[in-house]
Every structure is written in C-alpha cells, then in structure tokens.
Coordinates of C-alpha atoms in Angstrom, one line a residue:
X1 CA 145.4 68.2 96.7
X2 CA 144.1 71.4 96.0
X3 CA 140.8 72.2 94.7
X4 CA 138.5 75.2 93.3
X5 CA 136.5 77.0 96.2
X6 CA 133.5 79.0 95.4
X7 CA 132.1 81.4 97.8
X8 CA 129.4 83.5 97.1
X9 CA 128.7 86.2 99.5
X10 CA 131.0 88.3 102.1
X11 CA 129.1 88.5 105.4
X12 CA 130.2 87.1 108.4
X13 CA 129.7 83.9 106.6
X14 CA 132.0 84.3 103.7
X15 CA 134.1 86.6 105.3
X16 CA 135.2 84.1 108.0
X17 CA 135.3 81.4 105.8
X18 CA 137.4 83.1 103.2
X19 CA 139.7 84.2 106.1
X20 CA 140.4 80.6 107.8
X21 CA 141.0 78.9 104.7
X22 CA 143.7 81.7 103.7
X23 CA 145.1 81.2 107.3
X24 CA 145.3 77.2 106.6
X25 CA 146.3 77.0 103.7
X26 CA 147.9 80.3 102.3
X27 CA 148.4 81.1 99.0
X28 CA 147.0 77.6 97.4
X29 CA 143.7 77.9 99.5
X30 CA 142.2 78.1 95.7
X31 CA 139.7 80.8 97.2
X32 CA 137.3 82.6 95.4
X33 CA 134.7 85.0 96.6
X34 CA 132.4 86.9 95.1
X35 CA 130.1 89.6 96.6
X36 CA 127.9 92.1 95.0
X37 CA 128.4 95.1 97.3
X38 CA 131.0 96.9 97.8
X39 CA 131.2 97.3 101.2
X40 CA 130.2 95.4 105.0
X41 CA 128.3 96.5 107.4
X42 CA 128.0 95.1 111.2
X43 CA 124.5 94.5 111.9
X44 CA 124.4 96.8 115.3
X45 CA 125.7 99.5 113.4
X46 CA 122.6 100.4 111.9
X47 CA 121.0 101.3 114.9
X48 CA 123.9 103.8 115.5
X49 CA 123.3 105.0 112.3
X50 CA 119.7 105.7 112.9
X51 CA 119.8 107.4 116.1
X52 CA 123.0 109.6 114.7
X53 CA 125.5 107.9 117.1
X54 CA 127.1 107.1 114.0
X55 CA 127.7 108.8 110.2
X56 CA 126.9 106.3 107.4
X57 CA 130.4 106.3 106.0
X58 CA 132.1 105.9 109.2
X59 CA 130.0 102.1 109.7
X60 CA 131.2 100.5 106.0
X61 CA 134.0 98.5 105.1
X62 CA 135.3 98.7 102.1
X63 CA 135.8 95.0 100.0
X64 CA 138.7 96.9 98.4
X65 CA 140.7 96.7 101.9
X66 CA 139.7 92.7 102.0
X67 CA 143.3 91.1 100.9
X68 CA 144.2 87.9 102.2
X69 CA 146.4 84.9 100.6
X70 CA 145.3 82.6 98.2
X71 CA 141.4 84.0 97.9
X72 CA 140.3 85.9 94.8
X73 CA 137.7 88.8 95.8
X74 CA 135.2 89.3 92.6
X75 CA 132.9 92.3 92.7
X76 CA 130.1 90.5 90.4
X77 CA 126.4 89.8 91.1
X78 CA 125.2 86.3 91.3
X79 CA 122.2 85.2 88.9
X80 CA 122.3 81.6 88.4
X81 CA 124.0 78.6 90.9
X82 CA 123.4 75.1 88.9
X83 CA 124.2 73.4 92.6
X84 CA 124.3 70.0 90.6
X85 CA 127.5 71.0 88.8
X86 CA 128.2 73.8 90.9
X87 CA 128.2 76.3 88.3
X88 CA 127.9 79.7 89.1
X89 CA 126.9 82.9 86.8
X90 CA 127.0 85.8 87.8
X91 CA 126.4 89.5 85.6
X92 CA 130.5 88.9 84.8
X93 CA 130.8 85.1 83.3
X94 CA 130.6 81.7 84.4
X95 CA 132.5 80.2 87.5
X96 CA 133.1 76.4 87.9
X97 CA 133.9 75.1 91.4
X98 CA 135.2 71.9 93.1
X99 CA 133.2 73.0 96.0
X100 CA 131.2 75.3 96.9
X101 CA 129.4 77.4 99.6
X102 CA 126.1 79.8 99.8
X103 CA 126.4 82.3 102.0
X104 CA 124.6 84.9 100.4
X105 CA 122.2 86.0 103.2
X106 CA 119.3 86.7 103.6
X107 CA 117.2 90.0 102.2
X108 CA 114.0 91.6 102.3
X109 CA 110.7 91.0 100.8
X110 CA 108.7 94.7 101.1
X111 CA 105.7 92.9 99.6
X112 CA 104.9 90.6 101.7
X113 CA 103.1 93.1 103.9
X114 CA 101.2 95.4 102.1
X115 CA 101.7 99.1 102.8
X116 CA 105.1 98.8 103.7
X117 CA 106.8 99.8 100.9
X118 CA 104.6 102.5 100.7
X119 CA 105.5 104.0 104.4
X120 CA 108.6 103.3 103.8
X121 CA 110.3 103.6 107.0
X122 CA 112.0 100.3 107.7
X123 CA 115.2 100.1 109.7
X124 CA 116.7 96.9 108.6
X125 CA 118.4 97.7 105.5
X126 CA 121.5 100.0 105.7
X127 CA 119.2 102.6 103.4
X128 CA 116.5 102.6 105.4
X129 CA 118.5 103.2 108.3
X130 CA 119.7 106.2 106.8
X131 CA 116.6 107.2 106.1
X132 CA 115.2 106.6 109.6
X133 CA 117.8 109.1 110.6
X134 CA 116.3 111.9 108.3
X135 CA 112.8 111.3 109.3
X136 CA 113.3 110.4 113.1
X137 CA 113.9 114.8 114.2
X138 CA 110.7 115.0 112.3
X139 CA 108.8 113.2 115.0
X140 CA 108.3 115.5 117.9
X141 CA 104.5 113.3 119.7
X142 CA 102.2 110.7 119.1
X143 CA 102.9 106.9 119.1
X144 CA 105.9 105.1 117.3
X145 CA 105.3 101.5 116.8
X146 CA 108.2 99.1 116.6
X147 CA 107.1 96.4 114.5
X148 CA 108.2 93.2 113.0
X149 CA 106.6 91.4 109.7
X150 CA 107.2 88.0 110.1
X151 CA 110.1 85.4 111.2
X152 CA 112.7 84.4 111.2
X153 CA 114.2 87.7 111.2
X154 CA 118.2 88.9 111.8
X155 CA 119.2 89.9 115.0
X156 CA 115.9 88.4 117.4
X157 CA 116.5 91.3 120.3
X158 CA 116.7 94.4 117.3
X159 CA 113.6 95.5 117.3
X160 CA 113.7 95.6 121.5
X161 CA 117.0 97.6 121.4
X162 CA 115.4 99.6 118.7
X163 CA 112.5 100.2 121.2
X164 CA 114.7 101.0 124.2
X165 CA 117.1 103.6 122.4
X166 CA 114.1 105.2 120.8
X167 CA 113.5 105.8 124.6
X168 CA 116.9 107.2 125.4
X169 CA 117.0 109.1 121.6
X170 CA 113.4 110.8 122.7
X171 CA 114.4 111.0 126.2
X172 CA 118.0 113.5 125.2
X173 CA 115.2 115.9 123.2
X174 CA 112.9 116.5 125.9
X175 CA 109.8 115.4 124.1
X176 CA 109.8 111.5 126.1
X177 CA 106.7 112.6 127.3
X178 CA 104.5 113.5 124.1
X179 CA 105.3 109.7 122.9
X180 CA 103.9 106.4 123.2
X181 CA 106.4 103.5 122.1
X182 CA 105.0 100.2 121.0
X183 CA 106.5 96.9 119.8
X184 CA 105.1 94.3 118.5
X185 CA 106.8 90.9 118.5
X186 CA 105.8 87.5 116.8
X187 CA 107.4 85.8 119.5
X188 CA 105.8 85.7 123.2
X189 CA 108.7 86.5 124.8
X190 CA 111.4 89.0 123.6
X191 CA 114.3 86.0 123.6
X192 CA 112.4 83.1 123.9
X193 CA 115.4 80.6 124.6
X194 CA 116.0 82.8 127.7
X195 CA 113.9 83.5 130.0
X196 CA 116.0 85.4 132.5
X197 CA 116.9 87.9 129.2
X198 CA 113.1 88.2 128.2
X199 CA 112.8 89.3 132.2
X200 CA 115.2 91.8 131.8
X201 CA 113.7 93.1 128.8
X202 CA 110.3 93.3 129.7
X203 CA 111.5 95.0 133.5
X204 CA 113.1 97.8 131.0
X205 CA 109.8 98.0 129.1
X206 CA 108.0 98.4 132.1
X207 CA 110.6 101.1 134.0
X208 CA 110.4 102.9 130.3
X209 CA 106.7 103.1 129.6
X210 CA 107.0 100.8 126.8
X211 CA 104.3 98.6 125.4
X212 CA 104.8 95.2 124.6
X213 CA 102.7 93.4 122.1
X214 CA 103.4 89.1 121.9
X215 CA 103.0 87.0 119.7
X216 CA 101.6 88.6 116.8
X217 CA 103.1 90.1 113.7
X218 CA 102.3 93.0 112.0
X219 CA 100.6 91.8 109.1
X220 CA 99.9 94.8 107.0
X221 CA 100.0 98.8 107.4
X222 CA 97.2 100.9 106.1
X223 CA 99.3 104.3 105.5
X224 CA 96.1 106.5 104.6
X225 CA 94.9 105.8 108.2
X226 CA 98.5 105.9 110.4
X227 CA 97.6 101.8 111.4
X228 CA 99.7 99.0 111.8
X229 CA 97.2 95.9 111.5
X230 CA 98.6 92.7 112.9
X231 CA 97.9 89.3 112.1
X232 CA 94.9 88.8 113.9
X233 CA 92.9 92.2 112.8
X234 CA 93.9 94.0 116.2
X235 CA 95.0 97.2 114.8
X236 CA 97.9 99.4 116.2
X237 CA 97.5 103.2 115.4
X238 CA 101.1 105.1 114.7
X239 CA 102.6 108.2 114.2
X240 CA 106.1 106.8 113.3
X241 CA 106.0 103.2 111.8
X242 CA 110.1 101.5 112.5
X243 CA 109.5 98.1 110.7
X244 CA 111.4 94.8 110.2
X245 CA 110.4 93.2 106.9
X246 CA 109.6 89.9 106.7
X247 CA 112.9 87.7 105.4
X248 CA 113.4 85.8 102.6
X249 CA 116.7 84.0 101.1
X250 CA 117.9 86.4 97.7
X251 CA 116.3 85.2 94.4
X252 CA 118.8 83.6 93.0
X253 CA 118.7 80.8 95.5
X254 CA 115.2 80.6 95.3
X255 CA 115.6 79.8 91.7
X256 CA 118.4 77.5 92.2
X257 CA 116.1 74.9 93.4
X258 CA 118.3 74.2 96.5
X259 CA 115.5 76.3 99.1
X260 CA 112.8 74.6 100.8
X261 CA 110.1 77.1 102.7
X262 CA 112.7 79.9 101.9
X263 CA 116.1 78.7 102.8
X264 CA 118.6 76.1 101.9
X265 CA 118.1 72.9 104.1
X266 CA 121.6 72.0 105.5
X267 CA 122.8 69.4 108.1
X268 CA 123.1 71.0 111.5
X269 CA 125.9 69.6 112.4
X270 CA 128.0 70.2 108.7
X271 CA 126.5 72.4 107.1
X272 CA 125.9 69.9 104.3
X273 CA 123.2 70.4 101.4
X274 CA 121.7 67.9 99.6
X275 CA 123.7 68.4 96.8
X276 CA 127.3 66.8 96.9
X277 CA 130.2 69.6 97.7
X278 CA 127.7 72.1 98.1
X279 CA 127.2 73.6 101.8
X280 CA 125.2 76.4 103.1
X281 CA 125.7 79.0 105.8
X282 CA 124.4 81.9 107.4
X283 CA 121.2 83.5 107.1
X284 CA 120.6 81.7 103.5
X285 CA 120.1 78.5 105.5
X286 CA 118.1 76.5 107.2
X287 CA 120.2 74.8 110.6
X288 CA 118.3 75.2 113.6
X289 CA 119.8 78.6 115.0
X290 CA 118.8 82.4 115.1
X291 CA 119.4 84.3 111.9
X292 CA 122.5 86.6 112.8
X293 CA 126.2 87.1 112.2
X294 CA 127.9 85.5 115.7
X295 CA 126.6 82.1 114.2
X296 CA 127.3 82.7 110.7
X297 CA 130.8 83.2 111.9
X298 CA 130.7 79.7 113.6
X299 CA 129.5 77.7 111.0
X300 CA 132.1 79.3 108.4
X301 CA 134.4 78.0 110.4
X302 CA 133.2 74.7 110.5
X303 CA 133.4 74.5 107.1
X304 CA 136.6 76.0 106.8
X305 CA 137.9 72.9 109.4
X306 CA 136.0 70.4 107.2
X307 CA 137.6 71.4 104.2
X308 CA 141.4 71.7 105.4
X309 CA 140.8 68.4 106.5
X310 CA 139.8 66.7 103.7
X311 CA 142.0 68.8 101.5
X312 CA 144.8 68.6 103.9
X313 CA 144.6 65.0 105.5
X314 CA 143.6 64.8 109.0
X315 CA 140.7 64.5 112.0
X316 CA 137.2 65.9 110.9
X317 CA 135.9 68.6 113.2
X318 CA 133.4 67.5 115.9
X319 CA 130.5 70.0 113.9
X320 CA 128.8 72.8 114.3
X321 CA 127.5 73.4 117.8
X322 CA 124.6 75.8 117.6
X323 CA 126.4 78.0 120.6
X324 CA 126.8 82.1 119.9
X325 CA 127.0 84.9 122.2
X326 CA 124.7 88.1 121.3
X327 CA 125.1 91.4 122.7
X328 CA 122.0 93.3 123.2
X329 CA 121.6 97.3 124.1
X330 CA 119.6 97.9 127.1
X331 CA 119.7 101.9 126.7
X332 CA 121.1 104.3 129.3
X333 CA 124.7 103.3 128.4
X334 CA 124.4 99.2 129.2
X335 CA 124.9 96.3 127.2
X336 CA 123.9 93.3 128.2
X337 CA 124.8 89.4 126.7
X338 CA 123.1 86.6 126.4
X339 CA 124.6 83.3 125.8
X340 CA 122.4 80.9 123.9
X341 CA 123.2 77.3 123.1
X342 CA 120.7 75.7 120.3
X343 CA 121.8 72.1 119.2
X344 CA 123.2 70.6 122.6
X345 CA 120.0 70.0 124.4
X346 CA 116.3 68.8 123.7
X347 CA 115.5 72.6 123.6
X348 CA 117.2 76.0 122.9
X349 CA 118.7 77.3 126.4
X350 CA 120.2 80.6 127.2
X351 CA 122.1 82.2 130.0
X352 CA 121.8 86.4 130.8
X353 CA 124.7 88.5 131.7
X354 CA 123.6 91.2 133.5
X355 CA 123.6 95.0 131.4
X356 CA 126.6 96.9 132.6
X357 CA 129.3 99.2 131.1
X358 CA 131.4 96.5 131.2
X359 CA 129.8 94.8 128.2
X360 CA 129.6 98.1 126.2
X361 CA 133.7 97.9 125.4
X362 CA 133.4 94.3 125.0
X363 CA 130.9 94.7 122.3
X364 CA 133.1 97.3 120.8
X365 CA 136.4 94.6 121.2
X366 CA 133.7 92.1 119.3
X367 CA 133.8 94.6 116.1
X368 CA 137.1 96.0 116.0
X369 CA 138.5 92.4 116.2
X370 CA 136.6 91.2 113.0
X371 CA 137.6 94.6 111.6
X372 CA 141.4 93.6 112.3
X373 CA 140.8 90.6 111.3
X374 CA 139.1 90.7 107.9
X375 CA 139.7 94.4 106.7
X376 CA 143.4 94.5 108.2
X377 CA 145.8 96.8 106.0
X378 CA 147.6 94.9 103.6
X379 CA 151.3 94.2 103.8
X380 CA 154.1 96.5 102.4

C-alpha cells in the first residue's frame, strides 16, 4: 500500500522524518516535503556565528544538496493546512495528502515584548545572530544583559552558553574587566530537570563574575533609557541587550485551528493530533519535552516507524520516549552533556556529564553525522 505523505517543514523534524521513510521504503516512500527556506541551520551554530568562531555561509546547508529516494523536496511557503482533509496551500498550489505531518517549527513573536524590536539585538534568529556579530566589537564596558522573553523557548541552556562565551569572547579582548554580564532566566534553575547541571552552571557563574537572575522574564525593554524591565517591575539597566524572543508556533498553524495555547496538542507517546492522519512534531507541538532539535529528531522517527508499519505490515513502535541528550558549552574549551529523560517517570529527571574536551569532538561528531546524513552528496 502506498500512500501520499505530506511534510511540511525541514528541521530536524522533517529532515529525519523525510530521511527514514526514504531509508524504509525507497523510491515508493510517496514523500513530499516542503520547506520555505533555502537552507538549515544547526541551532549551536548561531552562537559561533555570533562570537566569529564561525562565517555565516560556512553554518548553512543548502536544501539543493537534500536528495534522497522516493521524497519530493518543494521550495514553497505554507499559507493554509485544512487538517480535516489535509489539504495544504502553499504560495505555489494546492497539495492533497494521505497523511500528513507539521513540523514547521516554531518562530518568533518581536511584539510580545515591547521595545524589542526596536533594540533589535536578538540572538535567536540566524539574522540576528549575524547582526550580534557586527554590533558585539562595538561594545568595549558597561553591563550586557542576557535575557529571555518568555517560555518555552529552543535550546533551554542557550542563553547560559550565550552568557559563559560572552565571558571567554570579552575575556580574548582584554576588556573582561570593564563588563558586567547578566542573565535573566524564567526558570529558577538554569536546567531545571537537573540539578547536578544547574550546579555546574551556576559554579561557572560564580568563578566568571556572572549574575544570575531566576525566575523572572524580561518583560519589556525601554530602549530610550538602556533598561531591561522584567516581569515583576525590577528593572535591569544594559549597555548591550542579547535577547531570546518569546516563541510562538508560525501563523499558519495558528490559523489552521489545530493550536491550543500556541502549539499543536499531540499524544506524547505518537505524536498523534486530534485530527485523523495528521501528526505533529518538533517545536510546533505540544508533547511534554524541551523545545530543541535532539527531540525533534526522536519523535520524526517515531513517526517514520509508525508509518512503515502500517504502510508496510508489521509491529507498532513502543512510542516516543521523551529521552534526548543536549550538549551545552561551558566556555574555556569544555562541553558538557546532560542526559534528560521526560516521559518515563512522574517528573522530568536528568543526569550531568562532566565539561571536558572530550565532549567538544563529540558535539562536533553529533553535527557532521546529521550533515552526512541528510545533506550527503548525491550519487553519480
């Protein structure tokens, strides 16, 4: 049996998705995925980006090398999914599917803070990266504050690598000294399903002269005055503002009528919506685990299991398990990991490994092996 797969989006979501259903089923996987942009960028590789570890080219792969059996790649932009008959339109025409799968992310809102757009020095984005690395040599004293505009956000421990290589970036121009660095978290602890990680990062806060602000996000930035006002009226005076916008699922699914509170609803364990043949994953959902590509990646493949199964005949997977593994930079040339394990328990649990060099070419083994794997050359 063969049947008509829709995909919208090429993250780690539909990437991986795309990619195991071409591995399973080859040329009849009846793939197709469509993705506005026209090129993927890891999540980490903003950061080097910002602090010039890395050019902007040098981080993006290109859609055009994404080849794989069986899967149609369409450069369109979605701006309708009916998912009752799981119709899709898109700026190109009209695409009927069997089944289909959101995986479109999730982007920025700018004005849900007031005065952010206006300061305009966000790190998030792949642009705004690139502009943090234009405006970053211009700051020479004074206080940066690090701070994050609501949750859920991508990537929980960004904003405290952010912090900690600010450190090392201010540190290599001699000017560590003439700065304050402040971040301000909603959360009380940097990663609150691990405690021994939220140690860590609050003993490199401490060693580093950083300030930690808890549980509070910022809520909105009064440029003409340099402040950062968080949610409960304490206000943070800046030199340099690095912000995380507060999220929100694209429009299009907003106005698809499959979001509740922001994001698509699915079952944890399938990635099921409440609309038949329709499943969600990645940041565009809701399913009980941290906004960022390592899960993203798991769930696709849940759903790429699902489907051979029923398309293919045979056992059902077990589901989705809520486990990931996310690298974090410690600064000074360390990278530490901490293992996190959402759905088993009553509660989120995670386990540190230590920072250590080690980790560093591990981390680099975690993106060259999606690269290989997704943006591999194609065949002769």
């Amino acid at each position: 049996m063969e049947a008509r797969i829709l995909v919208l989006g090429a993250g780690f979501g539909g990437l991986e998705l795309a990619t195991s259903l071409s591995e399973a089923l080859g040329a009849d996987a009846g793939v197709t995925l469509i993705e506005s942009g026209d090129a993927f960028v890891f999540g980490y590789s903003k950061l080097d980006v910002m602090f010039g570890k890395a050019a902007p080219g040098a981080v993006r792969l290109h859609y055009r090398d994404f080849a794989k059996p069986g899967v149609r790649f369409l450069s369109e932009t979605v701006t309708a999914i009916d998912p009752e008959t799981r119709r899709v339109t898109t700026d190109r025409g009209e695409h009927e599917a069997d089944i289909l799968v959101v995986a479109l992310g999730a982007g920025y809102d700018f004005d849900a803070t007031p005065g952010l757009a206006e300061v305009g020095t966000e790190f998030y984005s792949v642009a705004g990266a690139e502009r943090m690395r234009a405006v970053l040599p211009s700051f020479t004293r004074g206080r940066a504050v690090v701070g994050v505009c609501g949750a859920p956000f991508k990537c929980p421990p960004a904003p405290s690598e952010a912090a900690l290589l600010l450190h090392d970036y201010l540190t290599e121009r001699g000017i560590r000294d003439d700065c304050e660095i402040v971040l301000a978290l909603p959360f009380g602890t940097p990663v609150p399903p691990s405690p021994d990680t939220s140690a860590a990062l609050l003993e490199a806060f401490d060693e580093r002269g950083i300030e930690f602000v808890s549980g509070r996000r910022v809520a909105s930035l009064e440029p003409g005055r340099s402040v950062a006002v968080l949610e409960d009226g304490t206000e943070l005076p800046y030199d340099l503002f690095l912000g995380v916008p507060k999220h929100t699922a694209p429009r299009v699914v907003l106005e698809s009528g499959m979001a509740e509170n922001g994001y698509i609803p699915v079952d944890s364990r399938t990635l099921e919506t409440r609309f038949a043949d329709v499943y969600a994953v990645g940041d565009v959902a809701t399913v009980g685990v941290p906004k960022a590509g390592v899960f993203s990646e798991r769930e696709a493949r849940v759903v790429a299991e699902t489907l051979v199964a029923r398309l293919r005949g045979g056992k059902q997977p077990a589901g989705y398990d809520g486990r990931g593994s996310c690298y974090i930079e410690f600064g000074a040339g360390r990278v530490g990991r901490v293992d996190v394990d959402f759905l088993s328990g009553p509660k989120p649990t995670g386990t540190l490994r230590e920072p250590s060099a080690a980790l560093v070419a591990e981390k680099v083994h975690f993106g060259s092996s999606r690269r290989a794997r997704w943006f591999a050359p194609r065949a002769a």
